Amino acid sequence: MSKNIFFKGAKLISGTGNAVIENSGLLLEDNKIKEIGSADKFQLKSDTTIVDLSGKTIMPGMINCHVHITMEPVGDPFAQKQSDATIAFHAAANAKKYLKAGVTFVKDMGAPNFINIDIRDAVNSGLIEGTRILASGKPLTMTGGHGWQMGRECDGVDEVRKAAREQLRAGADFLKIMATGGVMTPGVEPGSPQLNQDEIEAAVIEAHKVGKKTSTHAQGATGIKNAVLAGIDSVEHGIYLTDEIIELMLQRGTYLVPTLNAPYFIVENGIEAGIPAYMVEKSKRVIEDHIKSFQKAKAAGVKIAMGTDGSTPFNGPEKTAFELNLMVKAGLTPMEAIVASTKTAAELLGVDKDFGTLEAGKIADFIVLNEDPLLNIDTLMNVVEVYKDGKKIIF
């Protein structure tokens, strides 16, 4: 016998970009949304449970398209030498922390020894409670390239192809490919290309053959262009975008996941907080260009999905909503930032049939807020209640 729950009285932001519904009604049947509209237009069955949310705001759970769930957001995450079991314990804790922060779905962008896949499966089976996870397995990187500490080092088309197939065999939901250097790996430059276009394309082909997507860590212009021409589905970071690259992204429907949080929190905390000097120096060097590239992409109409690079220094699960603050400061409207964190993010992940917006027929993942985030985007940093699969999560 189905169970009906009716939430009434809240402002409702659907995530579609459409107008807010005042004094809304949200009717759930089991774990799915049955109907949405004005509260006074519903005719309810006698056994319907009614929850009054007058004065609150409802919106879809946020989707964070770039996290590292196995890492701890300390000054130097790579300096920690831990067993796989300890890493898994931290990952399980982070999965719960993301959920508490109102993040009901994440895209994990790389972990050692397929631990992110194990945590995904533990959540899906109900063994642990946490946010929904899509996992990449190990990131594909050239020998000594960015993220080699947790990555699958591979060189040349044949070796990259085999590495891609290894991740897919292990159960990866998508592939993560390192196209450039980065801030957090010593001895590499953020702007320098790493895996070549033909190497990236080999991995993209393997993923697309089995209906899975690809994402690239790409900061410098040459590496970003290589990845876009290779058919990548999303560019993560995109620090040095050019007009040519933006045009290519528009032509090919490539998404941008900006991760503005990552350099912000490194610069904000600095070496005094235990962040290595090379990370701080590189972050200071790229942070202004990062914002300018984001603004250029937005102005041109590139599809933007929210991601934080979660677990870079002092950028933990609870900081997810600060990414929306930074996006709004950089020129998005609050509604655009919310859509980037819900509808567009779900489209990038390929889960928009069931998630990302509050619409009839979709899974009931949503959050409750004390204030309207369209008037105060920072209220998203203080989520009141989280519902996943139609059930209120008790923390």
Tab-separated table of C-alpha atoms in Angstrom, residues 161-380:
chain	number	residue	atom	x	y	z
A	161	ARG	CA	42.864	2.936	-23.547
A	162	LYS	CA	43.747	0.047	-21.225
A	163	ALA	CA	43.605	2.315	-18.160
A	164	ALA	CA	40.160	3.530	-19.212
A	165	ARG	CA	38.949	-0.029	-19.621
A	166	GLU	CA	40.308	-0.896	-16.169
A	167	GLN	CA	38.213	1.834	-14.570
A	168	LEU	CA	35.116	0.745	-16.444
A	169	ARG	CA	35.719	-2.897	-15.481
A	170	ALA	CA	35.927	-1.819	-11.827
A	171	GLY	CA	32.490	-0.212	-12.133
A	172	ALA	CA	33.283	3.459	-12.780
A	173	ASP	CA	30.231	5.569	-13.640
A	174	PHE	CA	32.362	7.929	-15.754
A	175	LEU	CA	36.032	8.621	-16.474
A	176	LYS	CA	38.169	11.441	-15.073
A	177	ILE	CA	41.112	12.474	-17.289
A	178	MET	CA	43.955	14.853	-16.450
A	179	ALA	CA	44.536	17.183	-19.403
A	180	THR	CA	46.802	19.672	-17.598
A	181	GLY	CA	48.890	20.258	-14.522
A	182	GLY	CA	47.278	21.574	-11.374
A	183	VAL	CA	47.641	23.539	-8.178
A	184	MET	CA	47.929	20.688	-5.673
A	185	THR	CA	50.646	18.555	-7.278
A	186	PRO	CA	54.188	19.777	-6.595
A	187	GLY	CA	56.413	20.331	-9.588
A	188	VAL	CA	53.668	20.716	-12.208
A	189	GLU	CA	52.243	23.899	-13.684
A	190	PRO	CA	48.462	24.513	-13.824
A	191	GLY	CA	48.728	25.843	-17.373
A	192	SER	CA	50.850	23.050	-18.831
A	193	PRO	CA	49.239	20.395	-21.047
A	194	GLN	CA	49.718	16.798	-19.938
A	195	LEU	CA	47.825	13.947	-21.624
A	196	ASN	CA	47.666	14.723	-25.363
A	197	GLN	CA	44.535	15.056	-27.464
A	198	ASP	CA	44.860	11.566	-28.973
A	199	GLU	CA	45.397	10.043	-25.523
A	200	ILE	CA	42.335	11.825	-24.112
A	201	GLU	CA	40.300	10.786	-27.143
A	202	ALA	CA	41.175	7.134	-26.556
A	203	ALA	CA	39.638	7.302	-23.075
A	204	VAL	CA	36.615	9.276	-24.280
A	205	ILE	CA	35.892	6.657	-26.957
A	206	GLU	CA	36.026	3.834	-24.411
A	207	ALA	CA	33.601	5.624	-22.078
A	208	HIS	CA	31.186	6.650	-24.810
A	209	LYS	CA	31.147	3.107	-26.257
A	210	VAL	CA	29.436	1.932	-23.066
A	211	GLY	CA	27.214	4.995	-22.655
A	212	LYS	CA	29.298	6.676	-19.958
A	213	LYS	CA	30.560	10.242	-19.731
A	214	THR	CA	33.959	11.817	-19.265
A	215	SER	CA	35.275	14.766	-17.280
A	216	THR	CA	38.638	16.455	-17.476
A	217	HIS	CA	40.752	18.324	-14.994
A	218	ALA	CA	41.829	21.102	-17.347
A	219	GLN	CA	43.243	24.477	-16.347
A	220	GLY	CA	45.533	25.712	-19.144
A	221	ALA	CA	44.227	26.692	-22.581
A	222	THR	CA	46.125	24.101	-24.636
A	223	GLY	CA	45.001	21.223	-22.429
A	224	ILE	CA	41.399	22.449	-22.304
A	225	LYS	CA	41.302	22.693	-26.097
A	226	ASN	CA	42.820	19.208	-26.436
A	227	ALA	CA	40.105	17.784	-24.188
A	228	VAL	CA	37.216	19.578	-25.907
A	229	LEU	CA	38.434	18.492	-29.351
A	230	ALA	CA	38.768	14.949	-27.985
A	231	GLY	CA	35.051	14.931	-27.151
A	232	ILE	CA	35.125	15.441	-23.390
A	233	ASP	CA	31.728	15.966	-21.737
A	234	SER	CA	32.788	18.443	-19.055
A	235	VAL	CA	35.730	20.730	-18.391
A	236	GLU	CA	36.494	21.037	-14.689
A	237	HIS	CA	38.116	24.274	-13.451
A	238	GLY	CA	38.643	25.902	-16.872
A	239	ILE	CA	40.964	28.544	-15.487
A	240	TYR	CA	42.406	29.814	-18.772
A	241	LEU	CA	39.541	29.811	-21.283
A	242	THR	CA	39.919	31.550	-24.637
A	243	ASP	CA	37.220	32.786	-26.996
A	244	GLU	CA	38.098	29.927	-29.351
A	245	ILE	CA	37.690	27.330	-26.618
A	246	ILE	CA	34.392	28.811	-25.477
A	247	GLU	CA	33.088	28.656	-29.058
A	248	LEU	CA	34.167	25.014	-29.309
A	249	MET	CA	32.403	24.236	-26.021
A	250	LEU	CA	29.219	25.860	-27.293
A	251	GLN	CA	29.370	23.922	-30.560
A	252	ARG	CA	29.907	20.601	-28.808
A	253	GLY	CA	27.666	21.134	-25.779
A	254	THR	CA	30.592	20.823	-23.358
A	255	TYR	CA	29.791	21.697	-19.748
A	256	LEU	CA	31.929	23.830	-17.444
A	257	VAL	CA	32.294	22.899	-13.760
A	258	PRO	CA	34.135	25.962	-12.412
A	259	THR	CA	35.092	24.949	-8.819
A	260	LEU	CA	35.620	28.551	-7.671
A	261	ASN	CA	35.820	27.346	-4.056
A	262	ALA	CA	39.146	25.578	-4.490
A	263	PRO	CA	41.562	28.492	-5.013
A	264	TYR	CA	39.432	30.767	-2.812
A	265	PHE	CA	39.895	28.667	0.330
A	266	ILE	CA	43.589	28.057	-0.351
A	267	VAL	CA	44.262	31.787	-0.666
A	268	GLU	CA	41.919	32.622	2.230
A	269	ASN	CA	43.684	30.258	4.656
A	270	GLY	CA	47.270	30.457	3.366
A	271	ILE	CA	50.466	28.889	4.606
A	272	GLU	CA	49.592	29.866	8.190
A	273	ALA	CA	46.955	27.108	8.129
A	274	GLY	CA	49.425	24.469	6.973
A	275	ILE	CA	48.840	24.725	3.234
A	276	PRO	CA	52.103	24.175	1.309
A	277	ALA	CA	53.602	27.367	-0.084
A	278	TYR	CA	53.546	26.055	-3.668
A	279	MET	CA	49.740	25.566	-3.484
A	280	VAL	CA	49.214	29.064	-2.139
A	281	GLU	CA	51.507	30.636	-4.716
A	282	LYS	CA	49.828	28.860	-7.633
A	283	SER	CA	46.326	29.654	-6.332
A	284	LYS	CA	47.145	33.339	-5.998
A	285	ARG	CA	48.467	33.280	-9.532
A	286	VAL	CA	45.334	31.734	-11.091
A	287	ILE	CA	42.436	33.043	-8.994
A	288	GLU	CA	41.656	36.219	-10.971
A	289	ASP	CA	41.943	34.524	-14.366
A	290	HIS	CA	39.697	31.750	-13.051
A	291	ILE	CA	36.906	34.211	-12.265
A	292	LYS	CA	37.342	36.043	-15.584
A	293	SER	CA	37.112	32.789	-17.544
A	294	PHE	CA	33.981	31.812	-15.621
A	295	GLN	CA	32.405	35.172	-16.433
A	296	LYS	CA	33.293	34.872	-20.135
A	297	ALA	CA	31.824	31.367	-20.312
A	298	LYS	CA	28.633	32.462	-18.586
A	299	ALA	CA	28.218	35.483	-20.855
A	300	ALA	CA	28.638	33.267	-23.932
A	301	GLY	CA	26.044	30.759	-22.766
A	302	VAL	CA	28.246	27.782	-21.854
A	303	LYS	CA	26.361	25.242	-19.748
A	304	ILE	CA	27.539	25.607	-16.145
A	305	ALA	CA	27.172	22.912	-13.488
A	306	MET	CA	28.125	23.465	-9.863
A	307	GLY	CA	31.129	21.708	-8.373
A	308	THR	CA	33.513	22.661	-5.589
A	309	ASP	CA	36.570	20.387	-5.880
A	310	GLY	CA	35.474	19.250	-2.447
A	311	SER	CA	38.217	18.219	0.013
A	312	THR	CA	40.839	20.533	-1.358
A	313	PRO	CA	42.245	22.487	1.617
A	314	PHE	CA	39.514	23.782	3.971
A	315	ASN	CA	36.883	23.080	1.304
A	316	GLY	CA	34.855	20.372	3.018
A	317	PRO	CA	31.286	19.166	2.405
A	318	GLU	CA	29.818	21.972	4.521
A	319	LYS	CA	31.389	24.542	2.170
A	320	THR	CA	29.455	23.332	-0.885
A	321	ALA	CA	26.913	26.162	-0.805
A	322	PHE	CA	29.697	28.751	-0.694
A	323	GLU	CA	30.328	27.900	-4.349
A	324	LEU	CA	26.918	29.439	-5.093
A	325	ASN	CA	27.931	32.547	-3.157
A	326	LEU	CA	31.032	32.878	-5.347
A	327	MET	CA	29.084	32.241	-8.548
A	328	VAL	CA	26.604	34.967	-7.623
A	329	LYS	CA	29.446	37.381	-6.797
A	330	ALA	CA	30.929	36.580	-10.225
A	331	GLY	CA	27.723	37.466	-12.050
A	332	LEU	CA	25.126	34.703	-11.873
A	333	THR	CA	21.704	35.510	-10.476
A	334	PRO	CA	20.727	33.431	-7.431
A	335	MET	CA	18.266	31.504	-9.627
A	336	GLU	CA	20.995	30.772	-12.186
A	337	ALA	CA	23.274	29.510	-9.416
A	338	ILE	CA	20.503	27.258	-8.072
A	339	VAL	CA	19.752	25.869	-11.546
A	340	ALA	CA	23.489	25.187	-12.027
A	341	SER	CA	23.397	23.253	-8.737
A	342	THR	CA	20.273	21.229	-9.536
A	343	LYS	CA	18.852	20.914	-13.063
A	344	THR	CA	22.031	21.520	-15.073
A	345	ALA	CA	24.130	19.432	-12.690
A	346	ALA	CA	21.697	16.519	-13.048
A	347	GLU	CA	21.856	16.835	-16.830
A	348	LEU	CA	25.657	16.679	-16.752
A	349	LEU	CA	25.542	13.577	-14.563
A	350	GLY	CA	22.937	11.996	-16.846
A	351	VAL	CA	20.498	11.506	-13.951
A	352	ASP	CA	17.990	14.236	-14.882
A	353	LYS	CA	15.219	11.704	-15.613
A	354	ASP	CA	14.865	11.122	-11.857
A	355	PHE	CA	16.779	13.910	-10.114
A	356	GLY	CA	17.671	17.600	-10.185
A	357	THR	CA	14.241	19.243	-10.187
A	358	LEU	CA	11.037	19.014	-8.205
A	359	GLU	CA	8.579	17.736	-10.796
A	360	ALA	CA	5.917	15.029	-10.883
A	361	GLY	CA	7.399	11.570	-11.368
A	362	LYS	CA	10.862	12.377	-10.032
A	363	ILE	CA	12.538	10.998	-6.904
A	364	ALA	CA	11.802	13.119	-3.826
A	365	ASP	CA	15.243	14.497	-2.953
A	366	PHE	CA	14.796	17.992	-1.516
A	367	ILE	CA	15.930	20.366	1.208
A	368	VAL	CA	14.127	22.748	3.552
A	369	LEU	CA	15.483	26.234	4.289
A	370	ASN	CA	14.579	28.949	6.781
A	371	GLU	CA	14.904	31.703	4.176
A	372	ASP	CA	14.431	32.170	0.452
A	373	PRO	CA	17.849	31.631	-1.226
A	374	LEU	CA	16.766	33.904	-4.067
A	375	LEU	CA	16.860	36.720	-1.514
A	376	ASN	CA	19.784	35.399	0.558
A	377	ILE	CA	21.914	32.802	-1.212
A	378	ASP	CA	23.892	32.194	1.992
A	379	THR	CA	20.889	30.530	3.635
A	380	LEU	CA	21.956	27.436	1.688
